[in-house]
Each structure stands twice: as C-alpha cells, then as structure tokens.
Amino acid sequence: MNIRVLAADLAAKIAAGEVIERPASVVKELLENSLDASAKQISIEIQGGGIDEIRVTDDGLGIPFDEVDLAFQHHATSKISTEDHLAAISTLGFRGEALPSIASVSRVSLITRCHTSEGGSQSIREWGISEGVRPHGSPVGTSITVSDLFGNLPARKKFLKSPATESGKIQDLIYRYALAYPEIKFQFQVAGRTKLSTSGHGDWLEAIGSVMGSETSNQMLYVYGEGSESGYKIEGFTGTPSLSKANRNNITLLVNRRWIYSRSLTFAVDEAYHGLLPEKRFPICVFNLSVPLSEVDVNSHPTKREIRFHQESKIFSLLQRSIRESLISNSPVPFVSSPGVAGFANRSLASGYGRENHYSKSSYSNGMPKNLEGSFLAKSVNGYQDTRINGSDLLETAKEILPTLQVVGQIKLTYIIAEGQNGLYLVDQHAAHERILFDQITERSASKTPQMQPLLQSCPIDLTPTQLGVIDSHQDILRSYGFEFDKFGEMTVLLRGIPSIVKPLDPVKSFIDLLDVVAFEGLMRKREDAVSASLACHSAVRAGMLLGQEEMISLLEQLHRTPNPHTCPHGRPTLIHFSNYQLEREFGRR
Ligand code: ADP
Ligand code: MG
C-alpha cells in the first residue's frame, strides 16, 4: 500500500472530528472563546438542535480586521505566544484548533468588531473555504453563526441524535457555564424561545437559582476548602441531603472554572455524603477547583472534558473533607453516637437540615463567597452539641413485629408520639407513610391492577432528552403503575392521570422524579422497587404537615399491618422505641 499525505481538507475534516463531535461541542468552543475574550454578556441561539444553526454573540474584545483570517488557521491562537505559556496550552486547551475545525464542517459567518477599531468586519466561510473578509457594521464583540453542521460529512451527521436530544445536550452545557460564571449574563434561546436568562449580577446563589430554581438554591450550603501547601482551593455550594436526586446529573465540577468530568472527583462527592443520603440518591452541587496550571493536563481528552490531575488523591480528599465539614457543621440534628445503632445514627443525619442555617447572601459578594468563616457560621446558629444525646443504650430500634400503638400526639409536625405495651414510640410520619404506600404499590403493580385517577387538568411537562428516552423505552412500566400520558410536541408530554393509590402532592414533580429514577435504575434488577419507592416518597405525608388524631391513628394502624414496619423503602427507620425499662432507668426509678 502506498503511504500518502492526506489532502489538506480531508485532514482538516478528520481533525475536526476530534474536537467537534456534535452541536454541543461547537457551542462549548464558542462559549469558551467568548469567555476568553472577557465577555460580560453571551447569548446563544440555536435552531434544529444546533444542527441547523448555532449563533453565539458576545460583547467581548472582538477580533481586529486583519486577524480575522488568522483566527481560522490551524494552531492560530492569540492566547499563547511563547513557550513560557505552554502550561496554559495544556491547562486551558488553547490550541487554536476550534475555529478551523468548526469552519471545516459547517458554514460560518463571523461578525466582529475589536474594541480598539472604528468599524467591524464579516468573514464568511463554507466548508473551510473563505469567501473573504469585508467591512461590516457591528457593535464591539463577536457574533458567530454556524449553520448546517456536518452538511459536508453525511456519515458523521448520521451519528447525531434527534434535534431534541442535541438541543438537550446544548442546554445542559449552557446551564453548567451559567453556574460557573454568575458575573456573566447568559441568554439561551431555542428556536426563538428563551430557555435561560441569568442576571450576570455576580451572585453565585442567584445564578444557581436561575438554573435550578430558587427552591433548590435556598437549600444549598456553602463549601470552602484549601490544601495547605498544594495550592488547591475548592469553593462552591452543595445541596442539603433533602435535595437529593435519582442520578448524578446535578453534580457540576469545574476546574479553574471550566466544566469537566472526573470519575474520581464525582466519587469524592459521593463519599462526602456517605450515610447522609439513602442508597442510590445523589446530591446537587456546584464546585470550582482552583488548581495551579502546572497541576493539570486537559489534553488527555480531545474535547478537554476529562482531565488529569497530577496529585489526584490530594484533590480527592480536599473535596470530600470540605463538603463533609459543611454538611456536618450545618446539621442541626442530634448525632446519636450509640455503638448498637451506629448505622442508624448516621442515617438520622439525613433529615432535619434547617433552612435557617444556609448562608445569607451577605456572606459573599461579587459572585464568589469571600468570607471564609462563613462556611462555619452555622455552627453557632444551631450547634448540634447542645442536643446531642449521650446515653449509649437510650435508643433502640424495635426489632420485633410492631405492637398496637396508641397515639399520644404529634411533635415538630414530623413525629407521632405513641404509646405501646412496652414503652414509648416516636414515629417519623413521612417514613412510615412511605413504607405503607410502598407495600400497597408493589402489591398493586404485581397483581397488575393499577388504578388511575385522571387529573382535573392535564399538565404539559417539558422533558430532558434522558427523561424522554425513559418514556420511549418504559411506557409499559409507567402505565402499569397507573400513569397516563401522551407525547405532545418534541420534548413535551401531557400528563393526564396518576396512580389512584397515591395522592401525589405535586403530580408533575412526582412523575419527573420517577423518570429520573428509572433512567438511573434502567439497567438494574430492582427497577420496579425503585419506581415504587419513588412513588411512595412523593405521595407520603411530608414532615411539617399537621396531622389530625384520626389520620395518626390510621397511619399507625396501617403501619402495624405492613410486613416491614421498621424501615422506609430507602432503608431509613420509621420509628424509634424507648422501652419501659429504659425510661425507668433514665429517670432513676431503677
Ligand atoms: P484558541 O481558543 O485555542 O485560541 P480558537 O480556534 O478557538 O483557538 O480561536 C482562535 C482565536 O480566535 C483565538 O485565540 C482568539 O484570538 C480569536 N477568537 C475566537 N473567538 C473569539 C471571540 N469570541 N472574541 C474574540 N476573539 C476570538
Ligand atoms: Mg478556543
């Protein structure tokens, strides 16, 4: 066989394939260029999942007229000039490859005006070939329109997913950048419809709120940690355990404010929540790791998404420890240290994170939290030391079958106090109800007798591509539980009915959470159990709900009848038992 040098345009197409995998990779490169150009506002508009068109417009520094052509040449970058800066290449991935790669597989129109120039310019390119640069009116900044992606590479285009899926990937990416850059105003439109708009005020929690909703941002805890000599610093927000999700999609890790994926750091986050979250639940969090440029290597992966750290174990433990410290110091719940019920004591931490313990906006400014002591402020707000219970055998989970219980009352709108033949019982109303519903749901679905209650008003729900995937492949399971829904538009379903066995407080949320559960459990054996558990969790009475005497009596009766009354489907205890003997001893009667 003859060895031949590839024709330049073929070589370019191959190179492009490494950097540009799909529309989201184009958006990522363009976004990063806007960030590098010190933009304060970035707007992203897409059509047809970004395959038809992507436009990224910024108010950054712009490109001088005579450098526009250069920007499209391979290895052309304004960001590194001498070898001294080589570390920056490997760290931030300035390789001067993005624009030429994008241009070789699409039609590009770039309009730009440099902040020092009077007028702007436009450059049009088709499949890598320049049609020249000409003067063109433009505000200071750059606007790049990329159309007909992979139009010259049908084989590659075939590998793209549906526009809806591609659009979802772009949305996910933009959300992560909006989380990373609260001081930048992001605007994201899909086919003319605004999907995200952030204020750019620089308030990190506010940015989290714009992306994930204020209910979430209100329950985020500030996390800060510094490695003593390593030069590493971690800063961010992590959700209280009550915010947990069914998959890891809500863990956002940034390194030097670029979004990355790292298996080991994700694992560090998991570890930090060990014992605080039920099995297969994952936290919501956003962290930025500041790492010296010389410590990372992003070039191990062409799209720069996965990175390598030279001292991975140090970063791992810094991240894990910092999150853990914040979680523990913000927990107002008694940490019961009893050897006999260790696992249980640990788990009891999972509930009870009070809203009052979360950081007020005043503890940080300018986007990034400034006040380092802030992360431990909450300790003094509600020190758990005061409420620590010491008697090592004071608590005991009931081991036998549950006796008949008489209701005494409700405390903290969360626990039912009850009396049984052998002492006092504290029942977690939510956990207990979850257990009852779980057993009913599994029984129903096993006997294939789901009952549906139609919603008074059907609810349209916008779904992520993953959630849509679940609907496509698991319609039968969902229907077997009594959900009724129809596809409606590309990314939307219309929820018409819900299982009648349960009374979801928020049918839409329970349906979406269920899709997330199934997405995660997809390949696992006990998927049905996970579905039942999720349904039960959503339908059960919440902590904080006032229960009438009748309701409490009925709850305890039903709990009494379940085969596993002592734990909820996630494995948390439903009740704590103080035996008569323990009470007498504690009061010095014995
Ligand atoms: P790199 O980002 O690695 O330098 P790119 O191919 O992404 O390579 O961009 C090439 C050059 O084009 C950049 O170094 C920069 O000078 C210029 N450029 C690209 N996008 C922008 C933008 N939005 N604003 C200002 N300059 C830009
Ligand atoms: Mg670039």
Coordinates of C-alpha atoms and ligand atoms in Angstrom, one line a residue:
M1 CA 0.0 0.0 0.0
N2 CA 1.2 3.5 -0.8
I3 CA 1.6 5.9 2.0
R4 CA 0.0 9.2 1.1
V5 CA -0.2 12.5 2.7
L6 CA -3.9 13.3 3.2
A7 CA -5.3 16.2 1.2
A8 CA -5.4 19.3 3.4
D9 CA -9.2 19.5 3.5
L10 CA -9.6 15.8 4.3
A11 CA -7.0 16.1 7.1
A12 CA -8.9 19.1 8.4
K13 CA -12.2 17.2 8.4
I14 CA -10.6 14.4 10.4
A15 CA -9.0 16.8 12.9
A16 CA -12.4 18.5 13.2
G17 CA -14.0 15.2 14.2
E18 CA -11.8 15.1 17.2
V19 CA -12.8 18.5 18.5
I20 CA -16.3 18.7 17.1
E21 CA -18.3 15.7 18.0
R22 CA -21.8 17.3 17.9
P23 CA -23.5 20.6 18.1
A24 CA -22.8 20.9 21.8
S25 CA -19.1 20.8 21.2
V26 CA -19.4 23.7 18.8
V27 CA -21.3 25.7 21.5
K28 CA -18.7 24.7 24.1
E29 CA -15.8 26.0 22.0
L30 CA -17.6 29.2 21.0
L31 CA -18.6 29.9 24.6
E32 CA -15.1 29.4 25.9
N33 CA -13.8 31.8 23.2
S34 CA -16.3 34.4 24.4
L35 CA -15.2 33.9 28.0
D36 CA -11.6 34.2 27.0
A37 CA -12.4 37.4 25.2
S38 CA -13.7 38.8 28.6
A39 CA -17.3 39.0 27.5
K40 CA -19.8 40.2 30.1
Q41 CA -22.9 39.1 28.1
I42 CA -23.2 36.0 26.0
S43 CA -26.2 35.0 24.1
I44 CA -26.7 31.6 22.5
E45 CA -29.4 30.9 20.0
I46 CA -30.0 27.5 18.3
Q47 CA -32.3 26.1 15.6
G48 CA -32.9 22.5 14.9
G49 CA -30.9 21.1 17.8
G50 CA -27.9 23.2 16.8
I51 CA -27.5 21.1 13.6
D52 CA -29.3 23.7 11.5
E53 CA -27.9 26.7 13.2
I54 CA -26.0 27.9 16.3
R55 CA -25.3 31.6 17.0
V56 CA -23.1 32.8 19.8
T57 CA -22.9 36.5 20.4
D58 CA -20.7 38.2 22.9
D59 CA -19.7 41.7 23.9
G60 CA -16.0 40.7 24.4
L61 CA -12.8 42.2 23.0
G62 CA -13.6 41.3 19.4
I63 CA -11.1 40.5 16.6
P64 CA -9.1 43.1 14.7
F65 CA -9.9 43.2 10.9
D66 CA -6.5 42.0 9.8
E67 CA -6.6 39.0 12.2
V68 CA -9.9 37.6 11.3
D69 CA -8.5 35.2 8.7
L70 CA -5.8 34.2 11.1
A71 CA -8.3 33.1 13.7
F72 CA -9.4 30.4 11.3
Q73 CA -6.0 29.0 10.7
H74 CA -4.8 25.8 12.5
H75 CA -2.7 26.4 15.5
A76 CA -3.6 30.1 15.4
T77 CA -4.3 31.5 18.9
S78 CA -3.9 34.8 20.5
K79 CA -3.7 33.2 23.9
I80 CA -0.2 31.8 23.9
S81 CA 2.8 33.4 22.3
T82 CA 6.0 31.9 23.8
E83 CA 7.0 28.6 25.3
D84 CA 6.6 30.0 28.7
H85 CA 2.9 29.7 28.2
L86 CA 3.0 26.1 27.3
A87 CA 1.4 25.2 30.7
A88 CA -1.6 27.3 29.7
I89 CA -2.0 25.2 26.5
S90 CA -2.2 22.0 28.3
T91 CA -4.4 23.5 31.1
L92 CA -6.9 25.5 29.2
G93 CA -6.6 23.8 25.9
F94 CA -5.6 26.8 23.9
R95 CA -4.6 25.0 20.8
G96 CA -6.0 27.3 18.1
E97 CA -8.0 24.3 16.8
A98 CA -11.6 25.2 17.5
L99 CA -12.4 27.8 14.8
P100 CA -10.7 26.0 11.9
S101 CA -12.3 22.7 13.0
I102 CA -15.8 24.2 13.2
A103 CA -15.3 26.0 9.9
S104 CA -14.2 22.9 8.0
V105 CA -17.5 21.1 8.8
S106 CA -20.1 23.9 8.5
R107 CA -20.9 27.2 7.0
V108 CA -19.7 30.0 9.2
S109 CA -20.4 33.7 9.3
L110 CA -18.4 35.7 11.8
I111 CA -19.1 39.3 12.5
T112 CA -16.8 41.1 14.9
R113 CA -15.5 44.4 16.0
C114 CA -12.4 44.8 18.0
H115 CA -12.7 47.2 21.0
T116 CA -10.0 49.4 19.5
S117 CA -11.4 49.5 16.0
E118 CA -13.8 52.0 14.5
G119 CA -15.5 49.5 12.3
G120 CA -16.3 45.8 12.2
S121 CA -15.8 43.0 9.7
Q122 CA -17.5 40.0 8.5
S123 CA -16.0 36.7 7.4
I124 CA -18.0 34.1 5.6
R125 CA -16.7 30.5 5.2
E126 CA -18.2 27.4 3.6
W127 CA -16.8 24.1 4.5
G128 CA -13.5 25.7 5.4
I129 CA -13.1 27.9 2.4
S130 CA -13.0 31.6 3.0
E131 CA -15.2 33.8 0.9
G132 CA -13.2 36.8 2.1
V133 CA -13.4 39.3 4.9
R134 CA -15.2 42.6 4.3
P135 CA -16.1 45.6 6.4
H136 CA -19.4 45.1 8.2
G137 CA -21.2 47.2 10.9
S138 CA -21.0 45.6 14.3
P139 CA -21.1 46.5 18.0
V140 CA -17.9 45.7 19.9
G141 CA -17.8 42.0 20.3
T142 CA -18.2 38.9 18.2
S143 CA -21.1 37.0 16.8
I144 CA -20.5 33.7 15.1
T145 CA -23.2 31.8 13.3
V146 CA -22.5 28.2 12.4
S147 CA -25.0 26.6 10.1
D148 CA -25.6 23.2 8.5
L149 CA -23.2 21.3 10.8
F150 CA -21.6 18.3 9.1
G151 CA -23.5 19.2 5.9
N152 CA -20.4 18.0 4.1
L153 CA -20.0 14.9 6.1
P154 CA -23.2 12.9 5.8
A155 CA -21.7 9.9 7.6
R156 CA -21.0 12.0 10.7
K157 CA -24.3 13.7 10.5
K158 CA -26.0 10.4 10.7
F159 CA -24.5 9.7 14.1
L160 CA -26.1 12.8 15.6
K161 CA -29.2 12.2 17.7
S162 CA -32.5 13.8 17.2
P163 CA -32.6 17.6 17.3
A164 CA -34.4 17.4 20.6
T165 CA -31.6 15.3 22.1
E166 CA -28.9 17.5 20.7
S167 CA -30.7 20.5 21.9
G168 CA -30.8 19.0 25.4
K169 CA -27.1 18.5 25.4
I170 CA -26.5 22.1 24.5
Q171 CA -28.9 23.2 27.2
D172 CA -27.1 21.1 29.8
L173 CA -23.8 22.6 28.8
I174 CA -25.0 26.2 28.9
Y175 CA -26.6 25.6 32.3
R176 CA -23.2 24.4 33.6
Y177 CA -21.5 27.6 32.3
A178 CA -24.2 29.8 33.8
L179 CA -23.5 28.1 37.1
A180 CA -19.8 28.7 36.7
Y181 CA -20.0 32.3 35.7
P182 CA -22.5 34.2 37.8
E183 CA -20.9 37.5 36.7
I184 CA -21.8 36.9 33.1
K185 CA -25.2 37.4 31.7
F186 CA -26.2 34.4 29.7
Q187 CA -29.2 34.2 27.4
F188 CA -30.2 31.0 25.8
Q189 CA -32.9 30.6 23.1
V190 CA -34.1 27.5 21.4
A191 CA -35.9 28.3 18.2
G192 CA -36.8 31.7 19.5
R193 CA -37.9 30.6 22.9
T194 CA -35.9 31.7 25.9
K195 CA -34.8 28.8 28.0
L196 CA -32.4 30.6 30.3
S197 CA -31.7 34.1 31.2
T198 CA -29.3 35.0 34.0
S199 CA -28.8 38.4 35.6
G200 CA -25.0 38.5 35.5
H201 CA -25.0 40.3 38.8
G202 CA -22.3 38.1 40.1
D203 CA -24.3 36.4 42.9
W204 CA -23.5 32.7 42.8
L205 CA -26.6 31.6 44.6
E206 CA -28.7 33.7 42.4
A207 CA -27.2 32.0 39.3
I208 CA -27.9 28.6 40.9
G209 CA -31.4 29.8 41.4
S210 CA -31.8 30.9 37.7
V211 CA -30.6 27.5 36.6
M212 CA -32.1 25.1 39.1
G213 CA -34.9 27.1 40.7
S214 CA -34.9 29.1 43.9
E215 CA -36.3 26.3 45.9
T216 CA -33.0 24.5 45.3
S217 CA -30.7 27.5 45.7
N218 CA -32.4 28.2 49.1
Q219 CA -31.1 24.9 50.3
M220 CA -27.5 25.0 49.2
L221 CA -24.7 25.1 51.7
Y222 CA -21.5 27.0 51.1
V223 CA -18.4 24.9 50.9
Y224 CA -14.8 26.1 51.0
G225 CA -11.5 24.3 51.5
E226 CA -7.8 24.9 50.8
G227 CA -5.0 22.5 50.5
S228 CA -2.2 23.6 52.9
E229 CA 0.8 23.5 50.6
S230 CA -0.7 22.2 47.4
G231 CA -2.1 25.5 46.1
Y232 CA -5.5 23.8 45.6
K233 CA -8.7 25.6 46.6
I234 CA -12.2 24.4 46.4
E235 CA -15.3 26.6 46.6
G236 CA -18.9 26.0 45.9
F237 CA -22.3 25.1 47.0
T238 CA -23.7 21.7 47.9
G239 CA -27.3 20.7 48.5
T240 CA -28.7 19.6 51.8
P241 CA -29.4 15.8 51.7
S242 CA -33.1 16.7 51.3
L243 CA -32.4 17.9 47.8
S244 CA -31.1 14.5 46.6
K245 CA -31.7 13.3 43.1
A246 CA -32.0 9.9 41.5
N247 CA -28.9 10.4 39.3
R248 CA -25.6 12.2 39.3
N249 CA -26.5 14.7 36.6
N250 CA -26.7 17.5 39.1
I251 CA -23.1 17.3 40.2
T252 CA -21.2 20.1 38.4
L253 CA -17.5 20.1 38.7
L254 CA -15.4 23.0 37.4
V255 CA -11.7 23.2 37.3
N256 CA -10.4 26.7 37.0
R257 CA -13.9 27.5 36.0
R258 CA -14.1 25.1 33.1
W259 CA -16.7 22.4 33.3
I260 CA -15.0 19.0 33.5
Y261 CA -15.9 15.4 34.1
S262 CA -13.8 13.4 36.6
R263 CA -14.8 10.0 37.8
S264 CA -12.7 10.2 40.9
L265 CA -13.9 13.6 41.9
T266 CA -17.5 12.6 41.4
F267 CA -16.8 9.7 43.7
A268 CA -15.3 12.1 46.3
V269 CA -18.7 13.9 46.3
D270 CA -20.5 10.6 46.8
E271 CA -18.2 9.8 49.6
A272 CA -18.8 13.1 51.3
Y273 CA -22.5 12.2 51.5
H274 CA -21.9 8.7 52.7
G275 CA -24.5 7.8 55.3
L276 CA -26.4 11.1 54.7
L277 CA -28.2 10.0 51.6
P278 CA -30.3 6.9 51.1
E279 CA -28.9 4.4 48.7
K280 CA -28.9 5.5 45.0
R281 CA -29.7 9.1 45.8
F282 CA -27.2 11.8 44.7
P283 CA -26.6 15.3 45.7
I284 CA -27.0 18.6 43.8
C285 CA -23.8 20.6 43.9
V286 CA -21.5 23.0 42.1
F287 CA -17.8 23.2 42.8
N288 CA -15.0 25.1 41.4
L289 CA -11.5 23.8 42.0
S290 CA -8.7 26.3 41.6
V291 CA -5.6 24.3 40.7
P292 CA -2.2 25.6 39.6
L293 CA -1.9 25.4 35.8
S294 CA 1.1 23.0 36.2
E295 CA -1.0 20.5 38.1
V296 CA -3.5 19.5 35.4
D297 CA -3.5 18.1 32.0
V298 CA -6.6 18.5 29.9
N299 CA -5.1 17.3 26.7
S300 CA -5.6 13.7 27.5
H301 CA -9.0 14.1 26.0
P302 CA -9.7 15.9 22.7
T303 CA -12.7 17.7 23.8
K304 CA -11.0 18.7 27.0
R305 CA -13.8 17.4 29.1
E306 CA -11.9 14.8 31.1
I307 CA -8.8 16.0 32.8
R308 CA -6.0 14.5 34.8
F309 CA -4.5 15.8 38.0
H310 CA -1.0 15.2 39.0
Q311 CA -2.0 14.9 42.6
E312 CA -5.4 13.4 42.3
S313 CA -5.6 11.9 45.8
K314 CA -4.9 15.3 47.5
I315 CA -7.7 16.9 45.5
F316 CA -10.0 14.0 46.2
S317 CA -9.6 14.2 50.0
L318 CA -9.8 18.0 50.0
L319 CA -13.1 17.9 48.1
Q320 CA -14.5 15.2 50.2
R321 CA -13.5 16.7 53.5
S322 CA -14.7 20.2 52.7
I323 CA -18.1 19.0 51.6
R324 CA -18.4 16.7 54.6
E325 CA -17.4 19.5 57.0
S326 CA -20.0 21.8 55.6
L327 CA -22.7 19.1 55.8
I328 CA -21.9 18.2 59.3
S329 CA -21.5 21.6 60.7
N330 CA -24.8 22.7 59.2
S331 CA -26.7 19.8 60.6
P332 CA -28.9 20.8 63.5
V333 CA -29.8 17.2 64.1
P334 CA -28.5 15.3 67.1
F335 CA -25.8 13.0 66.1
V336 CA -26.5 10.0 68.3
S337 CA -23.4 8.0 69.0
S338 CA -24.6 4.7 70.1
P339 CA -22.5 1.7 69.2
G340 CA -25.5 -0.6 68.9
V341 CA -27.3 1.6 66.4
A342 CA -24.4 3.2 64.6
G343 CA -25.7 2.9 61.1
F344 CA -29.0 4.2 62.2
A345 CA -27.5 7.1 64.0
N346 CA -25.6 8.1 60.9
R347 CA -28.7 7.9 58.8
S348 CA -30.6 10.1 61.2
L349 CA -28.4 13.0 60.0
A350 CA -30.1 12.8 56.7
S351 CA -33.1 14.7 57.8
G352 CA -33.5 18.0 59.6
Y353 CA -31.3 20.4 57.7
G354 CA -33.0 23.7 58.6
R355 CA -33.3 26.4 56.0
E356 CA -32.2 29.0 58.6
N357 CA -28.8 27.5 58.5
H358 CA -28.0 28.4 55.0
Y359 CA -25.9 31.2 54.0
S360 CA -27.3 34.6 53.6
K361 CA -26.2 36.5 50.6
S362 CA -24.2 38.8 52.7
S363 CA -21.6 36.2 53.4
Y364 CA -20.2 36.6 49.9
S365 CA -20.2 39.2 47.3
N366 CA -19.1 39.6 43.7
G367 CA -20.2 36.2 42.8
M368 CA -17.7 34.3 44.8
P369 CA -18.1 33.8 48.5
K370 CA -15.5 35.9 50.3
N371 CA -16.0 35.3 53.9
L372 CA -14.1 32.1 54.7
E373 CA -15.5 31.8 58.2
G374 CA -18.8 31.8 56.5
S375 CA -18.7 28.1 55.9
F376 CA -18.7 27.5 59.6
L377 CA -21.1 30.2 60.7
A378 CA -23.9 27.9 61.0
K379 CA -22.3 26.0 63.8
S380 CA -23.2 28.8 66.2
V381 CA -26.6 29.1 64.7
N382 CA -27.7 25.8 65.9
G383 CA -24.9 23.8 67.4
Y384 CA -25.9 20.2 67.5
Q385 CA -23.7 19.6 70.6
D386 CA -26.5 21.0 72.7
T387 CA -28.9 18.4 71.5
R388 CA -26.5 15.5 71.5
I389 CA -27.9 12.5 73.2
N390 CA -25.3 10.6 75.1
G391 CA -26.8 7.5 76.7
S392 CA -25.5 4.8 74.6
D393 CA -28.5 2.5 75.1
L394 CA -31.1 5.1 75.3
L395 CA -32.3 4.5 71.9
E396 CA -33.2 1.2 70.4
T397 CA -34.9 0.3 67.2
A398 CA -37.7 -2.0 67.7
K399 CA -36.8 -5.4 66.5
E400 CA -39.9 -7.4 66.9
I401 CA -43.1 -7.0 65.0
L402 CA -44.8 -3.7 65.7
P403 CA -47.3 -3.8 68.6
T404 CA -50.6 -1.9 68.5
L405 CA -49.9 1.7 69.3
Q406 CA -52.0 4.4 70.9
V407 CA -51.4 7.9 69.6
V408 CA -50.3 10.5 72.2
G409 CA -49.7 13.4 69.9
Q410 CA -47.5 15.0 67.2
I411 CA -44.3 16.9 67.7
K412 CA -42.5 19.2 65.3
L413 CA -45.2 18.4 62.8
T414 CA -43.0 15.5 61.9
Y415 CA -43.1 12.8 64.5
I416 CA -46.0 10.9 66.0
I417 CA -45.6 10.1 69.7
A418 CA -47.2 6.9 70.6
E419 CA -47.5 4.5 73.5
G420 CA -47.3 0.8 73.2
Q421 CA -47.3 -2.1 75.7
N422 CA -43.6 -1.8 76.1
G423 CA -42.9 1.9 76.2
L424 CA -42.8 5.0 74.1
Y425 CA -42.5 5.2 70.3
L426 CA -41.5 8.1 68.1
V427 CA -42.7 7.5 64.6
D428 CA -41.4 9.5 61.6
Q429 CA -44.7 10.3 59.8
H430 CA -43.2 10.6 56.4
A431 CA -41.0 7.5 56.6
A432 CA -43.9 5.5 58.0
H433 CA -46.3 6.6 55.3
E434 CA -43.7 5.8 52.6
R435 CA -43.5 2.3 53.9
I436 CA -47.2 1.8 53.8
L437 CA -47.6 3.2 50.3
F438 CA -44.6 1.3 49.0
D439 CA -46.2 -2.0 50.1
Q440 CA -49.5 -1.1 48.6
I441 CA -48.0 0.0 45.3
T442 CA -45.8 -3.1 44.9
E443 CA -48.8 -5.3 45.6
R444 CA -51.0 -3.5 43.1
S445 CA -48.5 -3.5 40.3
A446 CA -47.6 -7.1 40.9
S447 CA -51.2 -8.1 40.7
K448 CA -51.4 -5.9 37.5
T449 CA -54.4 -4.0 38.8
P450 CA -53.3 -0.4 38.6
Q451 CA -55.9 2.2 39.1
M452 CA -55.6 5.6 37.5
Q453 CA -57.1 8.9 38.6
P454 CA -57.4 11.4 35.9
L455 CA -56.0 14.9 36.6
L456 CA -58.6 17.7 36.6
Q457 CA -56.3 19.5 34.2
S458 CA -53.8 17.7 32.1
C459 CA -50.3 19.0 32.7
P460 CA -47.8 19.6 29.9
I461 CA -44.3 18.8 31.1
D462 CA -41.1 19.7 29.3
L463 CA -38.7 16.9 29.5
T464 CA -35.0 16.4 29.1
P465 CA -33.7 14.0 26.4
T466 CA -32.9 11.4 29.1
Q467 CA -36.4 11.6 30.5
L468 CA -37.9 11.3 27.0
G469 CA -35.7 8.3 26.5
V470 CA -37.3 6.7 29.6
I471 CA -40.8 7.4 28.3
D472 CA -39.9 5.9 24.9
S473 CA -38.5 2.7 26.4
H474 CA -40.5 2.1 29.5
Q475 CA -44.0 3.3 28.6
D476 CA -45.4 -0.1 29.7
I477 CA -43.9 0.0 33.2
L478 CA -45.1 3.6 33.8
R479 CA -48.6 2.7 32.6
S480 CA -48.6 -0.4 34.7
Y481 CA -48.4 1.9 37.7
G482 CA -51.3 3.9 36.6
F483 CA -49.7 6.9 34.9
E484 CA -51.5 8.1 31.8
F485 CA -49.7 10.4 29.4
D486 CA -49.3 11.3 25.8
K487 CA -46.4 12.7 23.8
F488 CA -47.1 16.2 22.8
G489 CA -44.6 18.0 20.7
E490 CA -41.0 17.1 20.5
M491 CA -39.9 17.5 24.1
T492 CA -43.2 17.6 25.9
V493 CA -45.6 15.1 27.3
L494 CA -49.1 15.7 28.6
L495 CA -49.7 14.1 31.9
R496 CA -53.4 13.1 32.1
G497 CA -53.6 10.7 35.0
I498 CA -51.7 9.4 38.0
P499 CA -51.9 6.2 40.0
S500 CA -55.0 6.5 42.2
I501 CA -53.5 4.5 45.0
V502 CA -51.4 7.5 45.9
K503 CA -52.3 11.2 46.2
P504 CA -49.3 13.0 44.9
L505 CA -49.0 16.5 46.2
D506 CA -47.3 17.5 43.1
P507 CA -48.1 15.1 40.2
V508 CA -45.7 16.7 37.8
K509 CA -42.7 16.6 40.2
S510 CA -43.5 13.0 41.2
F511 CA -43.7 12.0 37.5
I512 CA -40.4 13.7 36.6
D513 CA -38.7 12.2 39.6
L514 CA -39.9 8.9 38.7
L515 CA -38.4 9.2 35.2
D516 CA -35.1 10.2 36.7
V517 CA -35.3 7.1 38.9
V518 CA -36.0 4.8 36.0
A519 CA -33.2 6.5 34.0
F520 CA -30.8 5.7 36.7
E521 CA -32.2 2.3 37.5
G522 CA -32.6 1.4 33.9
L523 CA -30.1 -1.4 33.9
M524 CA -30.6 -2.6 37.4
R525 CA -32.5 -5.5 38.6
K526 CA -34.7 -3.9 41.2
R527 CA -36.1 -1.2 39.0
E528 CA -39.6 -1.9 40.0
D529 CA -38.8 -1.4 43.6
A530 CA -37.2 1.9 42.9
V531 CA -40.2 3.0 41.0
S532 CA -42.5 2.1 43.9
A533 CA -40.2 3.8 46.4
S534 CA -40.1 7.0 44.4
L535 CA -43.9 7.0 44.0
A536 CA -44.3 6.3 47.7
C537 CA -41.9 9.0 48.7
H538 CA -43.8 11.6 46.6
S539 CA -47.2 10.6 47.9
A540 CA -46.4 10.2 51.5
V541 CA -47.3 12.9 54.0
R542 CA -44.4 15.2 54.5
A543 CA -42.6 16.3 57.6
G544 CA -44.0 19.6 58.6
M545 CA -47.6 18.6 58.0
L546 CA -50.1 18.8 60.8
L547 CA -51.9 15.5 61.2
G548 CA -55.3 15.1 62.9
Q549 CA -55.9 12.4 65.5
E550 CA -57.8 10.2 63.1
E551 CA -55.0 10.5 60.5
M552 CA -52.4 9.5 63.0
I553 CA -54.4 6.6 64.3
S554 CA -55.0 5.3 60.7
L555 CA -51.3 5.8 59.9
L556 CA -50.2 3.7 62.8
E557 CA -52.8 1.0 62.1
Q558 CA -51.6 0.7 58.5
L559 CA -48.0 0.6 59.6
H560 CA -48.9 -2.1 62.0
R561 CA -50.2 -4.2 59.1
T562 CA -47.2 -3.9 56.8
P563 CA -44.7 -6.7 56.8
N564 CA -41.7 -4.5 57.3
P565 CA -42.9 -1.7 59.6
H566 CA -39.4 -0.7 60.9
T567 CA -37.8 0.9 57.8
C568 CA -38.9 3.0 54.9
P569 CA -38.2 1.8 51.4
H570 CA -34.9 3.7 51.4
G571 CA -33.8 1.9 54.5
R572 CA -34.3 4.7 57.0
P573 CA -36.0 3.9 60.2
T574 CA -39.7 4.6 60.5
L575 CA -39.6 4.7 64.3
I576 CA -37.6 4.8 67.5
H577 CA -38.6 2.9 70.6
F578 CA -37.8 3.7 74.2
S579 CA -38.6 0.7 76.3
N580 CA -40.3 1.0 79.7
Y581 CA -37.1 -0.3 81.2
Q582 CA -35.0 2.4 79.5
L583 CA -37.5 5.1 80.7
E584 CA -37.4 3.9 84.2
R585 CA -33.7 3.7 84.3
E586 CA -33.2 7.1 82.8
F587 CA -35.5 8.6 85.4
G588 CA -33.7 6.8 88.2
R589 CA -36.6 4.6 89.1
R590 CA -34.4 1.5 88.8
Ligands
ADP1 P1 -8.0 29.1 20.9 O1 -9.2 29.5 21.6 O2 -7.4 27.9 21.3 O3 -7.0 30.3 20.8 P2 -9.7 29.1 18.6 O4 -9.6 28.5 17.3 O5 -10.9 28.8 19.5 O6 -8.4 28.9 19.4 O7 -9.7 30.7 18.4 C1 -8.7 31.3 17.6 C2 -8.5 32.7 18.0 O8 -9.6 33.5 17.5 C3 -8.5 33.0 19.5 O9 -7.2 32.8 20.0 C4 -8.9 34.4 19.6 O10 -7.8 35.3 19.3 C5 -9.8 34.6 18.4 N1 -11.3 34.5 18.8 C6 -12.1 33.4 18.7 N2 -13.3 33.7 19.2 C7 -13.3 34.9 19.7 C8 -14.2 35.8 20.3 N3 -15.5 35.4 20.6 N4 -13.8 37.0 20.7 C9 -12.5 37.4 20.5 N5 -11.6 36.7 19.9 C10 -11.9 35.4 19.4
MG2 MG -10.9 28.5 21.7

